[in-house]
Amino acid sequence: MKDIQTTGGLFTEESRLIVISNICRVFDCKVEDIEDLVPIQAGLTNVVLSFRLNGGKYVYRHPGLGSEILVERGRETIMQKIVEDAGIDTTLVAMDVDEGWRIGRFIEHWDFDYKNLNDMVRAMMLFRRLHAAPCHVRWNFDVIKKAEGIKAQIMPEKYGHFPDFENVKSRIYQLANLAEHDGIKKCNIHGDARDVNFLINKEEIHLIDWEYGGYGDPGFDIGSYVCGGKHTLADIDRILFTYFRHKPTEKQKRHFYAYIAITGWFFMHWAMLKLSKGQGVGPLKEQWYHFAKNFSILSLPLYGIEIDKEQYNAAMEAARNCRLEDLSFLNEEIGGFEEVK
């Protein structure tokens, strides 16, 4: 078998043999019983595959490049139990906490559509159920500290290539300190609640892959949802209205705007790590930078912090239209590879 480049990394012959061995062990089957083992171009942290066995269809997650740096597998196991009990993700068949692989039931679904109002409403209701569920894990997902941990794994010459990086950083750290005093209750969070992690059809909606799950700020889930798509300012205000089921208070609005910026900052670090290791992340890096940069500018005045008027107006215009900057130069400066589309 030739190596296959997927959105989550390279799927090699060595990987294939490991995957087959694990499937055979879990299902007590023979190699020839496994049919249609093929990569799915979905997700960026892991290599994802589908396969058929004994009339059923399954999804296999194989750890991707750098996932050992990004992911706390033990916490994922605990979170998986919590969300299974809450009916938020009941797809699990088997997983290995040490090796990081996972097998789940394949759910027939359509591609989650950020622009579909029905999909958005169902996602927000799922968030509400998750955030209200009893919390049995006290591992705090501190977004800023996690970003700093990722930074430590990136070679200095491959860090910070985004435009106006130091100014964005300064605003993000200021916002993180301010948001911490908003009094927003921490809860169970998913931590990577983008479209690719929702499985949705007429009867069901599941939120899968709990690698970043833990006890944290609900703004991080809203932030990862927003930062995963080309959401305009009007889209974001609609999302917040749906999540709260009313117009957010001034404190709620400033907090969740701030966390959109903080989430963008976190995923900028995720992108730099992947880029530094020679793996593309596609156009998402433009979105993550856009939300970190422009929402850090828009959020600070909500806390009473003065921002240059011209800078604020430019950020507002960019947010209203979700106008993204071209960051294609990062490919050469950091990785020097061909992007995975």
Short mmCIF file of C-alpha atoms in Angstrom, two decimals:
data_model
loop_
_atom_site.label_atom_id
_atom_site.label_comp_id
_atom_site.label_asym_id
_atom_site.label_seq_id
_atom_site.Cartn_x
_atom_site.Cartn_y
_atom_site.Cartn_z
CA MET A 1 0.00 0.00 0.00
CA LYS A 2 1.25 3.49 -0.83
CA ASP A 3 1.27 6.06 1.95
CA ILE A 4 -1.91 8.17 1.90
CA GLN A 5 -1.94 11.81 2.97
CA THR A 6 -5.05 12.62 5.01
CA THR A 7 -6.19 15.79 6.74
CA GLY A 8 -5.03 14.23 10.02
CA GLY A 9 -1.61 13.07 8.83
CA LEU A 10 0.06 10.34 6.81
CA PHE A 11 -1.53 6.88 6.74
CA THR A 12 1.33 4.43 6.19
CA GLU A 13 1.60 0.68 5.67
CA GLU A 14 2.96 0.41 9.23
CA SER A 15 -0.11 2.26 10.52
CA ARG A 16 -2.41 0.00 8.51
CA LEU A 17 -0.95 -3.14 10.09
CA ILE A 18 -1.40 -1.68 13.59
CA VAL A 19 -5.00 -0.72 12.83
CA ILE A 20 -5.84 -4.18 11.48
CA SER A 21 -4.25 -5.85 14.51
CA ASN A 22 -6.30 -3.73 16.91
CA ILE A 23 -9.55 -4.36 15.02
CA CYS A 24 -8.96 -8.12 15.04
CA ARG A 25 -8.26 -8.05 18.78
CA VAL A 26 -11.37 -6.03 19.64
CA PHE A 27 -13.79 -8.02 17.47
CA ASP A 28 -12.00 -11.39 17.68
CA CYS A 29 -12.08 -11.60 13.91
CA LYS A 30 -9.76 -12.52 11.04
CA VAL A 31 -7.97 -10.04 8.77
CA GLU A 32 -10.03 -11.16 5.78
CA ASP A 33 -13.24 -10.29 7.68
CA ILE A 34 -12.34 -6.59 7.56
CA GLU A 35 -13.69 -4.84 4.47
CA ASP A 36 -13.32 -1.40 2.92
CA LEU A 37 -10.70 -0.02 5.33
CA VAL A 38 -10.26 3.48 3.90
CA PRO A 39 -9.23 6.91 5.22
CA ILE A 40 -11.88 9.57 5.76
CA GLN A 41 -10.75 13.12 5.03
CA ALA A 42 -12.07 14.54 8.29
CA GLY A 43 -10.38 15.93 11.38
CA LEU A 44 -6.91 17.39 11.79
CA THR A 45 -5.50 15.79 14.95
CA ASN A 46 -5.82 12.12 13.93
CA VAL A 47 -5.98 9.81 10.93
CA VAL A 48 -9.62 8.71 10.64
CA LEU A 49 -10.71 5.56 8.78
CA SER A 50 -13.90 3.65 8.15
CA PHE A 51 -14.33 -0.08 7.74
CA ARG A 52 -17.00 -2.76 7.48
CA LEU A 53 -17.16 -5.92 9.55
CA ASN A 54 -19.85 -8.60 9.85
CA GLY A 55 -22.52 -6.37 8.31
CA GLY A 56 -21.71 -3.35 10.48
CA LYS A 57 -19.81 -0.17 9.70
CA TYR A 58 -17.32 1.48 12.06
CA VAL A 59 -14.94 4.41 12.37
CA TYR A 60 -11.36 3.97 13.55
CA ARG A 61 -9.28 6.86 14.91
CA HIS A 62 -5.51 6.49 14.67
CA PRO A 63 -3.31 9.04 16.55
CA GLY A 64 -1.92 11.69 14.22
CA LEU A 65 1.36 13.56 14.12
CA GLY A 66 1.95 15.50 17.35
CA SER A 67 -1.27 14.28 18.99
CA GLU A 68 0.72 13.06 22.02
CA ILE A 69 1.58 16.72 22.69
CA LEU A 70 -1.94 18.04 22.16
CA VAL A 71 -4.06 15.38 23.83
CA GLU A 72 -4.64 14.06 27.38
CA ARG A 73 -5.84 10.52 26.65
CA GLY A 74 -6.65 9.63 30.27
CA ARG A 75 -8.96 12.61 30.57
CA GLU A 76 -10.61 11.64 27.31
CA THR A 77 -11.51 8.26 28.78
CA ILE A 78 -13.20 9.88 31.78
CA MET A 79 -15.02 12.40 29.60
CA GLN A 80 -16.23 9.63 27.29
CA LYS A 81 -18.00 7.99 30.23
CA ILE A 82 -19.58 11.29 31.32
CA VAL A 83 -20.96 12.12 27.88
CA GLU A 84 -22.13 8.57 27.29
CA ASP A 85 -24.18 8.73 30.49
CA ALA A 86 -25.58 12.12 29.39
CA GLY A 87 -26.54 10.75 25.95
CA ILE A 88 -24.26 13.20 24.16
CA ASP A 89 -22.01 10.58 22.53
CA THR A 90 -23.05 6.92 22.55
CA THR A 91 -20.93 5.81 19.60
CA LEU A 92 -17.97 4.26 21.47
CA VAL A 93 -17.11 0.60 20.85
CA ALA A 94 -13.53 0.44 22.18
CA MET A 95 -10.56 2.69 22.89
CA ASP A 96 -7.02 2.40 24.23
CA VAL A 97 -5.95 5.11 26.63
CA ASP A 98 -2.22 4.37 26.23
CA GLU A 99 -2.04 4.06 22.45
CA GLY A 100 -4.75 6.64 21.71
CA TRP A 101 -6.81 4.71 19.16
CA ARG A 102 -10.60 4.54 19.22
CA ILE A 103 -13.30 2.53 17.44
CA GLY A 104 -16.82 3.88 17.21
CA ARG A 105 -20.09 2.99 15.53
CA PHE A 106 -20.52 4.64 12.15
CA ILE A 107 -23.51 6.96 12.22
CA GLU A 108 -25.17 7.73 8.91
CA HIS A 109 -25.17 11.50 8.84
CA TRP A 110 -25.02 14.58 6.71
CA ASP A 111 -22.17 17.08 6.84
CA PHE A 112 -22.87 19.51 9.65
CA ASP A 113 -23.71 22.86 8.08
CA TYR A 114 -22.89 26.00 10.06
CA LYS A 115 -25.27 27.99 7.85
CA ASN A 116 -28.20 25.65 8.45
CA LEU A 117 -30.31 27.12 11.27
CA ASN A 118 -31.64 23.72 12.32
CA ASP A 119 -28.11 22.28 12.63
CA MET A 120 -26.97 25.29 14.66
CA VAL A 121 -29.93 25.16 17.07
CA ARG A 122 -29.44 21.43 17.71
CA ALA A 123 -25.73 21.98 18.35
CA MET A 124 -26.43 24.75 20.87
CA MET A 125 -28.97 22.58 22.68
CA LEU A 126 -26.37 19.82 22.86
CA PHE A 127 -23.92 22.31 24.35
CA ARG A 128 -26.48 23.28 26.98
CA ARG A 129 -26.96 19.63 27.92
CA LEU A 130 -23.21 19.06 28.11
CA HIS A 131 -22.56 22.18 30.16
CA ALA A 132 -25.36 21.29 32.58
CA ALA A 133 -24.32 17.64 33.04
CA PRO A 134 -22.84 16.61 36.43
CA CYS A 135 -19.09 17.14 36.33
CA HIS A 136 -16.95 14.27 37.62
CA VAL A 137 -13.56 15.45 36.39
CA ARG A 138 -11.71 18.40 37.90
CA TRP A 139 -8.95 18.59 35.32
CA ASN A 140 -9.06 22.23 34.37
CA PHE A 141 -8.55 22.95 30.67
CA ASP A 142 -6.77 26.30 31.01
CA VAL A 143 -6.67 27.51 27.42
CA ILE A 144 -3.78 29.93 27.88
CA LYS A 145 -1.62 27.42 29.77
CA LYS A 146 -2.38 24.77 27.19
CA ALA A 147 -1.28 27.16 24.42
CA GLU A 148 1.93 27.86 26.35
CA GLY A 149 2.52 24.11 26.62
CA ILE A 150 2.17 23.78 22.85
CA LYS A 151 4.55 26.71 22.35
CA ALA A 152 7.21 24.83 24.33
CA GLN A 153 7.08 22.07 21.71
CA ILE A 154 7.66 24.42 18.76
CA MET A 155 11.16 25.42 17.68
CA PRO A 156 11.61 29.17 18.31
CA GLU A 157 12.35 29.93 14.66
CA LYS A 158 9.00 28.41 13.69
CA TYR A 159 6.93 30.28 16.26
CA GLY A 160 5.03 33.53 15.94
CA HIS A 161 4.99 34.10 12.18
CA PHE A 162 1.43 35.46 12.16
CA PRO A 163 1.16 39.21 11.35
CA ASP A 164 1.19 41.62 14.33
CA PHE A 165 1.73 38.59 16.55
CA GLU A 166 3.01 40.36 19.68
CA ASN A 167 0.12 42.83 19.75
CA VAL A 168 -2.41 40.03 19.36
CA LYS A 169 -0.68 38.16 22.18
CA SER A 170 -0.79 41.20 24.47
CA ARG A 171 -4.52 41.64 23.96
CA ILE A 172 -5.24 37.94 24.43
CA TYR A 173 -3.41 37.78 27.77
CA GLN A 174 -5.22 40.90 28.93
CA LEU A 175 -8.55 39.40 27.94
CA ALA A 176 -7.80 36.07 29.63
CA ASN A 177 -7.16 37.88 32.91
CA LEU A 178 -10.32 39.99 32.59
CA ALA A 179 -12.54 37.06 31.57
CA GLU A 180 -11.39 35.02 34.56
CA HIS A 181 -13.16 37.52 36.83
CA ASP A 182 -16.50 37.44 34.99
CA GLY A 183 -17.91 34.79 37.31
CA ILE A 184 -18.93 32.44 34.50
CA LYS A 185 -19.34 28.95 35.96
CA LYS A 186 -16.95 26.29 34.67
CA CYS A 187 -18.40 22.98 33.48
CA ASN A 188 -17.82 19.95 31.26
CA ILE A 189 -16.47 21.10 27.90
CA HIS A 190 -15.59 19.40 24.63
CA GLY A 191 -12.79 21.77 23.61
CA ASP A 192 -12.89 21.17 19.84
CA ALA A 193 -16.56 21.51 19.00
CA ARG A 194 -16.19 22.14 15.27
CA ASP A 195 -18.44 20.89 12.46
CA VAL A 196 -16.39 17.74 11.82
CA ASN A 197 -17.04 16.51 15.37
CA PHE A 198 -20.83 16.62 15.05
CA LEU A 199 -22.65 13.59 13.66
CA ILE A 200 -26.15 14.67 12.75
CA ASN A 201 -29.16 13.17 11.01
CA LYS A 202 -32.93 13.47 11.36
CA GLU A 203 -33.08 11.42 14.56
CA GLU A 204 -29.71 11.91 16.25
CA ILE A 205 -26.93 14.34 16.98
CA HIS A 206 -23.67 13.24 18.59
CA LEU A 207 -20.59 15.23 19.57
CA ILE A 208 -17.58 12.94 19.19
CA ASP A 209 -13.82 12.86 19.92
CA TRP A 210 -13.30 14.00 23.50
CA GLU A 211 -9.52 14.35 23.35
CA TYR A 212 -9.63 17.98 24.53
CA GLY A 213 -12.52 17.45 26.95
CA GLY A 214 -12.38 18.39 30.60
CA TYR A 215 -13.49 20.91 33.18
CA GLY A 216 -13.30 24.36 31.69
CA ASP A 217 -14.96 27.52 30.47
CA PRO A 218 -18.10 27.09 28.34
CA GLY A 219 -16.81 29.98 26.22
CA PHE A 220 -14.19 27.62 24.83
CA ASP A 221 -16.88 25.39 23.30
CA ILE A 222 -18.70 28.36 21.79
CA GLY A 223 -15.30 29.70 20.68
CA SER A 224 -14.26 26.49 18.94
CA TYR A 225 -17.66 26.28 17.24
CA VAL A 226 -17.39 29.87 15.99
CA CYS A 227 -13.72 29.65 15.01
CA GLY A 228 -14.38 26.49 12.99
CA GLY A 229 -16.51 28.35 10.43
CA LYS A 230 -16.69 31.61 8.53
CA HIS A 231 -19.08 33.23 10.96
CA THR A 232 -20.02 36.87 10.61
CA LEU A 233 -20.77 39.08 13.59
CA ALA A 234 -24.50 38.63 12.97
CA ASP A 235 -24.03 34.84 12.91
CA ILE A 236 -22.21 34.96 16.25
CA ASP A 237 -24.86 37.07 17.94
CA ARG A 238 -27.50 34.60 16.69
CA ILE A 239 -25.46 31.69 18.07
CA LEU A 240 -25.20 33.35 21.50
CA PHE A 241 -28.92 34.16 21.54
CA THR A 242 -29.69 30.52 20.76
CA TYR A 243 -27.27 29.18 23.37
CA PHE A 244 -28.59 31.40 26.18
CA ARG A 245 -32.20 31.30 24.89
CA HIS A 246 -32.30 35.04 25.41
CA LYS A 247 -30.25 38.09 24.50
CA PRO A 248 -26.98 37.70 26.45
CA THR A 249 -26.30 40.12 29.26
CA GLU A 250 -23.42 42.57 28.86
CA LYS A 251 -21.23 40.33 31.03
CA GLN A 252 -22.12 37.20 29.04
CA LYS A 253 -21.54 38.94 25.72
CA ARG A 254 -18.12 40.32 26.66
CA HIS A 255 -17.05 36.99 28.16
CA PHE A 256 -18.03 34.91 25.15
CA TYR A 257 -16.62 37.44 22.68
CA ALA A 258 -13.38 37.31 24.67
CA TYR A 259 -13.36 33.52 24.49
CA ILE A 260 -13.81 33.58 20.73
CA ALA A 261 -10.53 35.54 20.61
CA ILE A 262 -8.84 33.29 23.19
CA THR A 263 -9.95 30.17 21.29
CA GLY A 264 -8.56 31.57 18.05
CA TRP A 265 -5.25 32.15 19.87
CA PHE A 266 -5.19 28.57 21.14
CA PHE A 267 -5.77 27.12 17.69
CA MET A 268 -3.15 29.43 16.19
CA HIS A 269 -0.72 27.52 18.43
CA TRP A 270 -2.19 24.23 17.29
CA ALA A 271 -1.62 25.36 13.68
CA MET A 272 1.97 26.44 14.35
CA LEU A 273 2.76 23.07 15.91
CA LYS A 274 1.33 21.17 12.95
CA LEU A 275 3.02 23.50 10.44
CA SER A 276 6.36 23.16 12.22
CA LYS A 277 6.11 19.39 11.80
CA GLY A 278 5.35 19.69 8.08
CA GLN A 279 1.62 19.01 8.19
CA GLY A 280 -0.82 21.38 6.52
CA VAL A 281 -3.91 22.70 8.27
CA GLY A 282 -5.65 24.19 5.25
CA PRO A 283 -7.54 27.49 5.35
CA LEU A 284 -8.50 27.12 9.02
CA LYS A 285 -5.38 29.04 10.07
CA GLU A 286 -6.84 32.14 8.42
CA GLN A 287 -10.05 31.75 10.41
CA TRP A 288 -8.27 31.17 13.71
CA TYR A 289 -6.08 34.23 13.22
CA HIS A 290 -9.05 36.36 12.16
CA PHE A 291 -11.00 35.59 15.33
CA ALA A 292 -7.97 35.99 17.62
CA LYS A 293 -6.96 39.30 16.09
CA ASN A 294 -10.29 41.01 15.48
CA PHE A 295 -12.28 39.75 18.45
CA SER A 296 -9.46 40.64 20.85
CA ILE A 297 -9.88 44.20 19.55
CA LEU A 298 -13.69 44.11 19.76
CA SER A 299 -13.79 42.53 23.24
CA LEU A 300 -11.55 44.89 25.18
CA PRO A 301 -13.87 47.93 24.94
CA LEU A 302 -16.63 45.77 26.45
CA TYR A 303 -14.41 45.60 29.54
CA GLY A 304 -13.88 49.35 29.50
CA ILE A 305 -10.43 49.16 27.87
CA GLU A 306 -9.79 51.88 25.29
CA ILE A 307 -8.81 50.81 21.77
CA ASP A 308 -7.60 52.97 18.88
CA LYS A 309 -10.72 54.03 16.97
CA GLU A 310 -9.30 53.28 13.51
CA GLN A 311 -8.14 49.86 14.66
CA TYR A 312 -11.53 49.15 16.23
CA ASN A 313 -13.44 50.18 13.10
CA ALA A 314 -11.24 47.93 10.93
CA ALA A 315 -11.82 44.99 13.27
CA MET A 316 -15.57 45.63 13.29
CA GLU A 317 -15.68 45.68 9.50
CA ALA A 318 -13.69 42.46 9.31
CA ALA A 319 -15.98 40.79 11.89
CA ARG A 320 -19.17 41.88 10.14
CA ASN A 321 -18.05 40.25 6.91
CA CYS A 322 -15.70 37.57 8.30
CA ARG A 323 -12.99 39.04 6.10
CA LEU A 324 -9.94 36.78 6.30
CA GLU A 325 -6.31 37.62 5.65
CA ASP A 326 -4.18 35.63 3.24
CA LEU A 327 -1.71 33.64 5.35
CA SER A 328 -0.46 31.35 2.58
CA PHE A 329 3.09 32.63 3.20
CA LEU A 330 3.11 30.64 6.43
CA ASN A 331 3.51 27.46 4.37
CA GLU A 332 6.98 28.50 3.26
CA GLU A 333 8.10 30.31 6.41
CA ILE A 334 7.17 27.49 8.78
CA GLY A 335 6.76 24.24 6.92
CA GLY A 336 7.63 24.43 3.24
CA PHE A 337 5.13 21.78 2.17
CA GLU A 338 2.01 21.42 0.09
CA GLU A 339 -1.19 22.08 2.07
CA VAL A 340 -3.69 19.28 2.62
CA LYS A 341 -6.98 20.44 1.12
#
